[in-house]
Coordinates of C-alpha atoms in Angstrom, one line a residue:
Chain D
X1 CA 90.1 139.1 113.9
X2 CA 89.7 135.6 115.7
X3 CA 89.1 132.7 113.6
X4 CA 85.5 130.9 113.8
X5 CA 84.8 127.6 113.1
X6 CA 81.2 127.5 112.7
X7 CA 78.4 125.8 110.5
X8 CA 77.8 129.7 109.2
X9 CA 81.7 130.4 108.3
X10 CA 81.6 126.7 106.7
X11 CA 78.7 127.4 104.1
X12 CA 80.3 130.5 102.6
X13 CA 83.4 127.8 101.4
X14 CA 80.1 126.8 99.9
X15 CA 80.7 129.2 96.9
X16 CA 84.0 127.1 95.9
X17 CA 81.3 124.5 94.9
X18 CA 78.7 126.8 93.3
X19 CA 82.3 128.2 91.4
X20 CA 82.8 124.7 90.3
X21 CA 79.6 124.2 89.0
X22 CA 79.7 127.1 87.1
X23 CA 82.9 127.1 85.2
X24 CA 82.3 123.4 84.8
X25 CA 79.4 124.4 82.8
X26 CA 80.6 127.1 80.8
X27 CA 83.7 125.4 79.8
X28 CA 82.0 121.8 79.9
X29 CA 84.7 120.0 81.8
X30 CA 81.8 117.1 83.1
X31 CA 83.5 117.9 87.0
X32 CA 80.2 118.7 88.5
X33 CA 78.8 114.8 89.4
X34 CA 81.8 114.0 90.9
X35 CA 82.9 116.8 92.7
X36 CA 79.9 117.4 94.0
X37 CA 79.2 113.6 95.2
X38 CA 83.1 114.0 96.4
X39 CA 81.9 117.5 98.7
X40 CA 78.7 115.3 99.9
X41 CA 81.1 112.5 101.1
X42 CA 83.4 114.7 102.8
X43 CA 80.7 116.6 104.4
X44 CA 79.1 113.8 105.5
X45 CA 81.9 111.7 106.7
X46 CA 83.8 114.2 108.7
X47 CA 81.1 115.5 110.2
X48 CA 79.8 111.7 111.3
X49 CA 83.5 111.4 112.4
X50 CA 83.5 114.4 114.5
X51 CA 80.7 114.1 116.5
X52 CA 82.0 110.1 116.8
X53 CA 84.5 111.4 118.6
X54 CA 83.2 114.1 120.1
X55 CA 81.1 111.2 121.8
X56 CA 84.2 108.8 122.3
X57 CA 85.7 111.6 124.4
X58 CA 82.9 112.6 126.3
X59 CA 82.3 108.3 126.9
X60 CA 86.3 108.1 127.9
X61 CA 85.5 110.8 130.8
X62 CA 83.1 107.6 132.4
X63 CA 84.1 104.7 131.1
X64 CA 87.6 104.3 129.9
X65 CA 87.6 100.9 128.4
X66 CA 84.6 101.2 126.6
X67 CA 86.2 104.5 125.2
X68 CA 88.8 102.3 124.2
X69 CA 86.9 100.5 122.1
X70 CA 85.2 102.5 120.2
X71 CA 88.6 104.1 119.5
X72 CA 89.6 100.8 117.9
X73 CA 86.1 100.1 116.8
X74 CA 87.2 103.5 114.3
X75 CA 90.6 102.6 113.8
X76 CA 89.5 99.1 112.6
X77 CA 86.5 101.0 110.5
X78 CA 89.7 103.4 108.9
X79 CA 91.6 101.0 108.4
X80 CA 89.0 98.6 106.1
X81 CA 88.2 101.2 104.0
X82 CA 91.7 102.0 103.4
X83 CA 92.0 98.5 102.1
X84 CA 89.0 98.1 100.6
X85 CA 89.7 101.5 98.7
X86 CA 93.1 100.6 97.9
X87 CA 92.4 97.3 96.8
X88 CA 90.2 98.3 94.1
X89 CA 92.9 99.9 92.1
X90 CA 94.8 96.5 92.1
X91 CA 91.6 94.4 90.4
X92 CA 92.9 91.7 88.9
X93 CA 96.1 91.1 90.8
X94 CA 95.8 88.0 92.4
X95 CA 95.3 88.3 97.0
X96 CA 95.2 91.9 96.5
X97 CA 93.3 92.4 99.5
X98 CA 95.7 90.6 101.3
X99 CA 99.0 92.3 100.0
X100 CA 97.3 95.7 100.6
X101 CA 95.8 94.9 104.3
X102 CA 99.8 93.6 105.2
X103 CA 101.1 96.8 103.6
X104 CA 98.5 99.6 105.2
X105 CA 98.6 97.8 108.3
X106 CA 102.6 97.8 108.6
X107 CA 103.0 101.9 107.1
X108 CA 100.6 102.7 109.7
X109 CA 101.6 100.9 112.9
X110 CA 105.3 101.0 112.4
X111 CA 104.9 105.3 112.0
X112 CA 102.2 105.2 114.6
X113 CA 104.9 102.8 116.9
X114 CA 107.1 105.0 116.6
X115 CA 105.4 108.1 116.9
X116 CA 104.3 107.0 120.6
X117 CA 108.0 106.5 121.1
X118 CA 109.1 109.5 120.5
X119 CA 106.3 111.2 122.7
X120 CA 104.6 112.7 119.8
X121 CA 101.5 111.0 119.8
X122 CA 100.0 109.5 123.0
X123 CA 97.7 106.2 123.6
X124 CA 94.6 107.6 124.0
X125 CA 91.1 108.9 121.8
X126 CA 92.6 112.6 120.8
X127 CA 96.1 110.8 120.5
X128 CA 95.6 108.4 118.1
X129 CA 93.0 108.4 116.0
X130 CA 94.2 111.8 114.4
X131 CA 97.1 110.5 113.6
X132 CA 95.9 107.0 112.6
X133 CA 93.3 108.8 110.3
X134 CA 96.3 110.6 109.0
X135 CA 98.8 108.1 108.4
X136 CA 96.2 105.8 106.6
X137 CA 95.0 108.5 104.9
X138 CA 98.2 109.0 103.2
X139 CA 98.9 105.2 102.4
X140 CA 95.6 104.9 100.8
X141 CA 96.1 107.9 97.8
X142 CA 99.5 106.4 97.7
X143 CA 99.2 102.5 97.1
X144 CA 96.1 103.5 95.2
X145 CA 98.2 105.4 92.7
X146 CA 100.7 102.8 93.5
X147 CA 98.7 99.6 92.3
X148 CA 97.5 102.1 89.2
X149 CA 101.0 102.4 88.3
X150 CA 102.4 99.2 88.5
X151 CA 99.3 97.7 86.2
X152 CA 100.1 100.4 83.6
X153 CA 103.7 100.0 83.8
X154 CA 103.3 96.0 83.1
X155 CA 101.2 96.7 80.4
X156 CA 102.9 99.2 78.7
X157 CA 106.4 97.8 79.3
X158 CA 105.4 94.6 78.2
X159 CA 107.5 94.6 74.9
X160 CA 110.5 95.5 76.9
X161 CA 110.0 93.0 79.6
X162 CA 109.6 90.2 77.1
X163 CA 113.1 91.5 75.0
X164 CA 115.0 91.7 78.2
X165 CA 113.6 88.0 79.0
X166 CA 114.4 87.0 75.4
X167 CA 118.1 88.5 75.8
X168 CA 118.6 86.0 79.1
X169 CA 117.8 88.4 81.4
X170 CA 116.0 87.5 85.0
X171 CA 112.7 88.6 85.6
X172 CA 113.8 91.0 88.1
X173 CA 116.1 92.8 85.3
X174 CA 112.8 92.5 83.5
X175 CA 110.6 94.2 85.9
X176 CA 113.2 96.7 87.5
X177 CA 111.9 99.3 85.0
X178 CA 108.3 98.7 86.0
X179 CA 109.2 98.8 90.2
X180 CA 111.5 102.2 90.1
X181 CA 109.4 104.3 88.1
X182 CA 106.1 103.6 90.4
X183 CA 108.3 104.1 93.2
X184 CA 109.3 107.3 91.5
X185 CA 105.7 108.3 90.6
X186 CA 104.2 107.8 94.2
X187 CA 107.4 110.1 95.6
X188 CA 107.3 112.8 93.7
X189 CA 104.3 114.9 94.3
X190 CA 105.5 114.3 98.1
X191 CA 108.9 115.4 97.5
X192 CA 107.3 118.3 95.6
X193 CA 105.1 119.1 98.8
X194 CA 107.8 118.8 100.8
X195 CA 110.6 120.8 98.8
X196 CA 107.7 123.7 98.2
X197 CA 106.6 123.8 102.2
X198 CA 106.9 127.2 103.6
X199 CA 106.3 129.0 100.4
X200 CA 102.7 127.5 101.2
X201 CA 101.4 126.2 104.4
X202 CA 100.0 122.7 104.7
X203 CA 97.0 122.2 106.3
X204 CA 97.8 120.6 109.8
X205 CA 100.2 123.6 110.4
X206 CA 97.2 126.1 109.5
X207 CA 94.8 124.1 111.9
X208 CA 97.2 124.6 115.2
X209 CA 98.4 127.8 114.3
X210 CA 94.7 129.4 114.2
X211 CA 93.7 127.6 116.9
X212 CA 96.6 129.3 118.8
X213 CA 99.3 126.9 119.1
X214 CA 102.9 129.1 118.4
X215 CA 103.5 128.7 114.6
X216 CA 107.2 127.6 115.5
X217 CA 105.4 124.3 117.6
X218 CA 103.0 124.0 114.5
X219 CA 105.8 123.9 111.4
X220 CA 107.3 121.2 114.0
X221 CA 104.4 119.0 114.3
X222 CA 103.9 119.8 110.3
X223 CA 107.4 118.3 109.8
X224 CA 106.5 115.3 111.9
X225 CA 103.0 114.6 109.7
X226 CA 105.6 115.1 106.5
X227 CA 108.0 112.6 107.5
X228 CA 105.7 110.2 109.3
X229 CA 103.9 110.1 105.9
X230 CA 106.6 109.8 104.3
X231 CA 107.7 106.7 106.4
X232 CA 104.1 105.1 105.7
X233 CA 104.7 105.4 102.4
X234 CA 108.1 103.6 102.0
X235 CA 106.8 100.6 104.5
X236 CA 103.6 100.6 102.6
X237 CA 104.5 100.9 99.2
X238 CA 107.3 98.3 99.6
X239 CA 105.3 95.7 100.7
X240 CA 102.3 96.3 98.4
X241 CA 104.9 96.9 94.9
X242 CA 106.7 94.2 95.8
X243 CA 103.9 91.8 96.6
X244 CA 101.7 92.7 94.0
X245 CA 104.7 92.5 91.3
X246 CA 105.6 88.8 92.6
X247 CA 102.0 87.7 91.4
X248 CA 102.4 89.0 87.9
X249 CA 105.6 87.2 87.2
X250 CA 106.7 83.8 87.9
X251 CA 110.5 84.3 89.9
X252 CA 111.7 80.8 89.8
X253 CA 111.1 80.1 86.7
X254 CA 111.6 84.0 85.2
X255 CA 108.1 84.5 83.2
X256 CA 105.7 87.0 83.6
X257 CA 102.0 85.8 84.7
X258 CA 100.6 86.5 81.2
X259 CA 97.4 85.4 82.6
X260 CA 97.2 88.1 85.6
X261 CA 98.8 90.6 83.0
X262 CA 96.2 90.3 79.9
X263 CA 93.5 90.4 82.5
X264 CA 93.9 93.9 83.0
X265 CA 91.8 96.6 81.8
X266 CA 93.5 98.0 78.7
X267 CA 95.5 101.1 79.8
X268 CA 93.5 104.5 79.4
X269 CA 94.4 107.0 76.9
X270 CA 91.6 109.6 77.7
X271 CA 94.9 112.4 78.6
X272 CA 91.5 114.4 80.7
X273 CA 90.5 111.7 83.3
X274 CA 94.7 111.3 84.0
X275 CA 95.3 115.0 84.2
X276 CA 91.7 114.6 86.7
X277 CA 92.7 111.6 88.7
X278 CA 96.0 113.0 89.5
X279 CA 94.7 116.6 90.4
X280 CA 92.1 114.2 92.8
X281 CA 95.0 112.8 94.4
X282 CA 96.6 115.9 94.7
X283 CA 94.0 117.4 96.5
X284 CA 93.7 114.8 98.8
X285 CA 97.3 115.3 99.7
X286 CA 96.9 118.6 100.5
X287 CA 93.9 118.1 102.0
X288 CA 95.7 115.2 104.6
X289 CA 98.0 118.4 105.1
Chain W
X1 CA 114.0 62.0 68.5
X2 CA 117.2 61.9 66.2
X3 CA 120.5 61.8 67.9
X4 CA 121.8 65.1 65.6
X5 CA 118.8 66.8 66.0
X6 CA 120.0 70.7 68.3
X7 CA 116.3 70.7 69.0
X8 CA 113.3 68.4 69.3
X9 CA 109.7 68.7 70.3
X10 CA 107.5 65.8 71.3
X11 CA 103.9 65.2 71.6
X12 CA 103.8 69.0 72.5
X13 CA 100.4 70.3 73.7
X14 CA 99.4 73.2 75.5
X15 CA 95.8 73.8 77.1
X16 CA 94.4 77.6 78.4
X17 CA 91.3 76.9 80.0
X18 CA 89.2 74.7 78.3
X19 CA 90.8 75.8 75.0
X20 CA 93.6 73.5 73.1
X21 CA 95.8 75.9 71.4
X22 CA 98.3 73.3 70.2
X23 CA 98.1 69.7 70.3
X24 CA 100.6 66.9 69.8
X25 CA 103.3 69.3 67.8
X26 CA 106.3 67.0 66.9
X27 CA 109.2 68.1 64.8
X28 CA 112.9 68.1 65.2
X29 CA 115.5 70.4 64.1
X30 CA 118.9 69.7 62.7
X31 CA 121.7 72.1 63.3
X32 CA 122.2 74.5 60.6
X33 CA 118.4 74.1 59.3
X34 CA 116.4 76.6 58.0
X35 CA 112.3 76.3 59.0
X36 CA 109.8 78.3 58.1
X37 CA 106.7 78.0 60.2
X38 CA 104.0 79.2 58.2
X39 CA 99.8 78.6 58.9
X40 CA 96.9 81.0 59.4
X41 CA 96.6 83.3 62.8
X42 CA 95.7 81.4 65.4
X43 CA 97.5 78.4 64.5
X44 CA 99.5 78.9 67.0
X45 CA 102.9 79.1 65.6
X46 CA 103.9 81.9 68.0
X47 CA 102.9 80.3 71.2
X48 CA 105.2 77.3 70.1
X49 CA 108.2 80.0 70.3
X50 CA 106.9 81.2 73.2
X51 CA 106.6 77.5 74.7
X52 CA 110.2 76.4 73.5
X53 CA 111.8 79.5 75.2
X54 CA 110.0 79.4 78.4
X55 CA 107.9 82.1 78.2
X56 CA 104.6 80.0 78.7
X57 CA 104.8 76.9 79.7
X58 CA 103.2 73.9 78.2
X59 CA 100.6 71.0 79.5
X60 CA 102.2 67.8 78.3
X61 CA 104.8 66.5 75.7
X62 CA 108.6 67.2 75.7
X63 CA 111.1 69.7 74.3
X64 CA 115.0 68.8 73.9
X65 CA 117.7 71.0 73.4
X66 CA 121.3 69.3 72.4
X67 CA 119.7 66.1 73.9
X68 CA 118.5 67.9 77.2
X69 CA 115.1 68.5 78.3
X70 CA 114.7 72.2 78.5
X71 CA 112.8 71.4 82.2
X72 CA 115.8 70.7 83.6
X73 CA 118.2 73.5 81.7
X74 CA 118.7 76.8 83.7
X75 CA 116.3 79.0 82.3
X76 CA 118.1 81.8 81.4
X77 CA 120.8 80.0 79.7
X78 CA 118.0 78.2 77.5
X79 CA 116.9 81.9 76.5
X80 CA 120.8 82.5 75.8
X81 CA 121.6 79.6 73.8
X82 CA 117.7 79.6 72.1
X83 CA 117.4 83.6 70.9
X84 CA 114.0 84.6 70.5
X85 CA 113.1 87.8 68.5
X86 CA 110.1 89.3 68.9
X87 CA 107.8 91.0 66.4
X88 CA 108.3 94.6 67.4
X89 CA 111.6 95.2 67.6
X90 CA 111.9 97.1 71.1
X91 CA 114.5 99.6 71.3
X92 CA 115.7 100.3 74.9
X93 CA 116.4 103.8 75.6
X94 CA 120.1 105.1 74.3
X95 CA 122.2 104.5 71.4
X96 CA 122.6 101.9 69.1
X97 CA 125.6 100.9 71.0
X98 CA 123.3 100.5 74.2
X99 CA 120.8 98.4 72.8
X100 CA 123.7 96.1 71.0
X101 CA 125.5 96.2 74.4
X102 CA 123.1 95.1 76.8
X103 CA 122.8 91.2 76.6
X104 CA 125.9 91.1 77.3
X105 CA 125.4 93.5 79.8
X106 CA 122.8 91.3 81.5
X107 CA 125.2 88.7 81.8
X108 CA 127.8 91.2 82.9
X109 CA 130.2 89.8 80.5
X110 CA 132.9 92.7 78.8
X111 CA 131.8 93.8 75.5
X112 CA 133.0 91.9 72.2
X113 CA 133.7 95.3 70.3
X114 CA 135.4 93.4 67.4
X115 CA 132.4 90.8 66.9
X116 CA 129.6 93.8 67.4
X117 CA 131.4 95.8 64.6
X118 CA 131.6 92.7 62.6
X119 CA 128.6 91.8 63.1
X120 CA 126.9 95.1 62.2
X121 CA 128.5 94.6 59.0
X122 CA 126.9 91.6 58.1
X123 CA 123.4 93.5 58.2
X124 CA 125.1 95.7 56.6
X125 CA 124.8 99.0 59.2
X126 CA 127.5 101.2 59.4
X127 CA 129.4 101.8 62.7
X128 CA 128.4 105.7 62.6
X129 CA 125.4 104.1 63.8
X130 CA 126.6 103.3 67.1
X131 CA 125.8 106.7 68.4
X132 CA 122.5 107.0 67.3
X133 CA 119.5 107.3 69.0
X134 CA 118.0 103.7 68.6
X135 CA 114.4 105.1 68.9
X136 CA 114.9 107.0 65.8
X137 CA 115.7 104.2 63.6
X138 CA 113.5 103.3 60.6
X139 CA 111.9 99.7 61.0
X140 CA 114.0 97.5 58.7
X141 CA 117.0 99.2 60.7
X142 CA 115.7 98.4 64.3
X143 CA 115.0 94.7 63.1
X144 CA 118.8 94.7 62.2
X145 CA 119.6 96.1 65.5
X146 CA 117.6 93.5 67.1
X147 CA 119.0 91.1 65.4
X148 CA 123.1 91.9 66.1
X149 CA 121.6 92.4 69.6
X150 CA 120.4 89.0 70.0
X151 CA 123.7 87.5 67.9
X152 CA 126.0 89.1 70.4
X153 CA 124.4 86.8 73.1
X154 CA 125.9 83.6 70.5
X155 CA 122.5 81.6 70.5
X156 CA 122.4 78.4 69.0
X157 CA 119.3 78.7 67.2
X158 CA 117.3 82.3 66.5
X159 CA 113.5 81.9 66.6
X160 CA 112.5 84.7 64.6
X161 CA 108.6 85.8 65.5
X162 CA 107.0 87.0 62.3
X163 CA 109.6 90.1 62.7
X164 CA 109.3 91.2 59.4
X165 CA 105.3 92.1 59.6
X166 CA 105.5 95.4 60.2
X167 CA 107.9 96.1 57.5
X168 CA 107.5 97.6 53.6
X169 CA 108.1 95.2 50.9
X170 CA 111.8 96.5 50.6
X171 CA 112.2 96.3 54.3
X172 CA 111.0 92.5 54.0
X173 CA 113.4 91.3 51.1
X174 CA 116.6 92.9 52.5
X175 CA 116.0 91.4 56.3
X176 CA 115.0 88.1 54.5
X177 CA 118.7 88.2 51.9
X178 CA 120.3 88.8 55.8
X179 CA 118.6 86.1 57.2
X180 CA 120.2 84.4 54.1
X181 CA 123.5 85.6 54.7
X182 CA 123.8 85.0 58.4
X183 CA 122.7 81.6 57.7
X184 CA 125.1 80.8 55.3
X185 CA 127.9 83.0 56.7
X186 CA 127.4 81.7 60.5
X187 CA 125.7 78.6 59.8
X188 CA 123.3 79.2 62.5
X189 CA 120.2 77.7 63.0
X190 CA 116.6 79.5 62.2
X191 CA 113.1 79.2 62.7
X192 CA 110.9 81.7 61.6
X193 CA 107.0 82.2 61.9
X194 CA 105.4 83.7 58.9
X195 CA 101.8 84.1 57.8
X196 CA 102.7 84.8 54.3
X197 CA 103.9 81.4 52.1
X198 CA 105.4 83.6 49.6
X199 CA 108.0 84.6 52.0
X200 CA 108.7 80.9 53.0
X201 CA 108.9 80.0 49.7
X202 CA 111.5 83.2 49.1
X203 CA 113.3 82.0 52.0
X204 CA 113.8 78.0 51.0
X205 CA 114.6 75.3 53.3
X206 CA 112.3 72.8 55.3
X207 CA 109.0 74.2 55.9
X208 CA 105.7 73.4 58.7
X209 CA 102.3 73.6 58.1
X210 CA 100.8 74.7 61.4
X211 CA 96.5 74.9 61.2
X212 CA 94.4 74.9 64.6
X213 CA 97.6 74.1 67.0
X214 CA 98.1 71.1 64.9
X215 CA 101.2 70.1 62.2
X216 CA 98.7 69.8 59.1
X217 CA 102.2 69.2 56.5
X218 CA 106.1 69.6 56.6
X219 CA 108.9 68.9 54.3
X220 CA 111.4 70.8 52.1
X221 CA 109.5 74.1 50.6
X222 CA 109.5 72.6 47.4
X223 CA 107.8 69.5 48.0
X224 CA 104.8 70.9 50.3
X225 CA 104.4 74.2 48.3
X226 CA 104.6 72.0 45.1
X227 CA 102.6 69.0 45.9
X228 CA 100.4 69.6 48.8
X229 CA 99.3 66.4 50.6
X230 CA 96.9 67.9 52.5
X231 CA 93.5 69.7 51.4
X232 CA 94.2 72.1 54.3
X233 CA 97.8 72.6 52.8
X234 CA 96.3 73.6 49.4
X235 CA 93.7 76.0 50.7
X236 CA 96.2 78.1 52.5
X237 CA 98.5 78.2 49.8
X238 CA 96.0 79.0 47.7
X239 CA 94.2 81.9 49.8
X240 CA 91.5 79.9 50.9
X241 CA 92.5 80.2 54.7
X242 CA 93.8 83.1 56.5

């Protein structure tokens, strides 16, 4: 049976909401508001984006340069958002907004560079902005789980930090700890994606393969996405870990920034809106896929 | 500033904001003294550690170490001669052994087996504690930990930050007879905070009166616990300030 990607075929996914609503109320998990604001968003968004493009392409076909445009116009639009959204998780941390714009904007152009290089994407509407979208897409769940990390990790390690100081240790000794474990943290759901692949298909291999590209040509362009997110992430995360971490500790003279550090919100301990936030991310992972 | 004093702070004030949490703080310290530091919370008797090690730094006045302004020391080797213990006596991840390995680990200096062993028995822990899992210590054990720890760095002076709070009454007279001990056995030099007067007056030696980031009284804990000067000295050490 053919595959059809129609309004109709979308609104019967519509149950998976109606399914959430209900066992949310039975079992009083308090997921409906934000799942449902989350599907409204989507919707909305995506939609808005398709028929942007579909518009953008049909504009390219007589006028290229204004095509152009727009295509950076949404780039630009992607790219804020990203920052904005991303920036948000690092309140408190002193230029955040500039650390994460310098990290986003380097994990996506470097990968998007090199993906031109290599012939996989090409400079144009359809060639870019999927892969943009993408590539930001991924650098925004993971310095947003990033900056969460790094806070919580500074607050929690706090007492170790301050021992290791006290013992004559730099503050880079002092804040290893702190820097490899929210490495570690934004890594290993990906590595878990990746190791798992082929027992499950991601999503960008299930879009080309039933829209008839050979399943052999999808897995390889499923690869690509993999690695070039995975390449966002280590150019993004770097810059944003490291930046972030220099304004919450003094290197010269090896003291932590007790003044960006107490400012924090104290660290959650509600276990449910953890085990929540990091299904959300999840999701979003998958749904990048 | 005498010429013997190992430390000395002048005219020490330090300013958050718009608030003064201490202000002119002048004292010295002789080598081999014993201070107790003692005043109600928010005197702030733990920010002056925190200030003399470099952990904060403060808005005017001086601090000398051996004769040397501590602005001008390499930080980390103030820290090392100048050991500051902490309240909470953090136990990194491992054994005993780990945790009494790793300042000189930092410095990536070979382990002194002969001085940690020796030095274990002067808080009197066995060496079958070696292999333990620090986290499972009881309190008074990890505040002996910490302090071999911090002694296998050979500081000059141990600031010791209130690190007997958390501990049970026994827990609080056998790290104080230690303190006692490695005093008189390594002649070291102590400060320690405190909140309670009855444990500086246990202890002995010099004592400061801290109240509202200010010296209110200081002198041998005799003579200030005795014959209070100061209404504000009186009050405290009579439970009229906490």
């Amino acid at each position: 049976m053919a595959s059809s990607l129609t309004f109709v075929s979308l609104s019967w996914t519509g149950i998976f909401v109606g399914l959430i609503i209900f066992v949310s109320l039975a079992k009083d998990f308090r997921i409906i508001k934000e799942t449902v604001s989350a599907v409204i968003k989507m919707l909305v968004q995506l939609f808005i984006m398709g028929y942007v493009l579909m518009a953008i392409i049909y504009i390219q076909t007589v006028n290229d340069p204004l095509s152009q445009l727009f295509m950076w116009a949404i780039i630009a639009v992607m790219l804020l958002n990203a920052i904005v959204t991303t920036s948000q998780r690092g309140k408190g941390i002193p230029h955040i907004r500039g650390i994460t714009a310098l990290g986003i904007l380097a994990g996506t152009f470097l990968v998007l560079l090199l993906l031109i290089i290599a012939g996989v994407a090409e400079y144009s509407v359809i060639g870019l902005i999927p892969f943009v979208g993408s590539i930001v897409g991924n650098t925004l769940t993971k310095n947003s789980q990033g900056l969460e990390r790094i806070i919580a990790e500074f607050q929690a390690r706090l007492p170790e930090m301050e021992t290791i100081l006290a013992l004559g240790g730099t503050i880079k000794q002092a804040t290893a700890n702190a820097e490899r474990k929210t490495m570690q943290s934004i890594f290993i759901p990906m590595n878990d994606s990746m190791r798992n692949a082929g027992f499950f298909l991601p999503g960008a291999a299930v879009g080309l393969i039933i829209t008839g590209t050979p399943p052999v040509e999808a897995m390889i362009f499923q690869c690509i996405m993999f690695l070039s997110w995975m390449g966002g992430t280590i150019i993004s995360a770097t810059i944003v870990n490291t930046l972030a971490t220099k304004q919450m500790v003094n290197n010269r003279t090896h003291q932590i920034n007790y003044d960006v550090v107490r400012s924090f919100s104290p660290p959650l301990h509600d276990h449910d809106h953890h085990d929540f936030e990091r299904h959300r991310n999840h999701d979003r992972h998958s749904m990048n896929a | 500033m005498t010429n013997s004093a190992i430390l000395t702070l002048e005219d020490i004030s330090w300013q958050v904001g718009s608030r003064q949490i201490l202000n002119d703080v002048t004292f010295d310290v002789e080598s081999g003294d014993f201070i107790s530091i003692i005043g109600p919370s928010g005197a702030g008797k733990s920010s002056l550690f925190k200030l003399i090690v470099r952990f904060i730094e403060f808005t005017s006045g001086s601090i000398y170490f051996e004769g040397q302004d501590i602005k001008n020391m390499d930080v980390i080797q103030l820290r090392r001669c100048i050991g500051y213990i902490l309240q909470e006596a953090f136990m990194f991840e491992g054994t005993v052994r780990d945790n009494l390995t790793f300042g000189p680990f930092l410095q990536k200096k070979k382990l002194d087996e002969e001085r940690m062993r020796d030095l274990l028995s002067h808080v009197h822990l066995s060496e079958e504690m070696l292999d333990q899992n620090a986290s499972k210590l009881s309190g008074g054990e990890k505040q002996r930990v910490g302090i071999v720890r911090m002694l296998m760095n050979e500081p000059k002076i141990l600031l010791l930050d209130e690190i007997t709070s958390a501990l049970d009454l026994a827990n609080v007279l056998m790290v104080e007879e230690l303190i006692k001990e490695l005093q008189g056995s390594m002649g070291i030099t102590i400060l320690m905070v405190s909140h309670d007067f009855e444990q500086a007056r246990r202890m002995g030696g010099r004592t400061i009166f801290m109240a509202n980031g200010k010296i209110v009284e200081s002198g041998l804990v005799e003579d200030v616990f005795g014959h209070p000067k100061q209404d504000l000295t009186y009050r405290f050490l009579h439970g009229g300030l906490v």
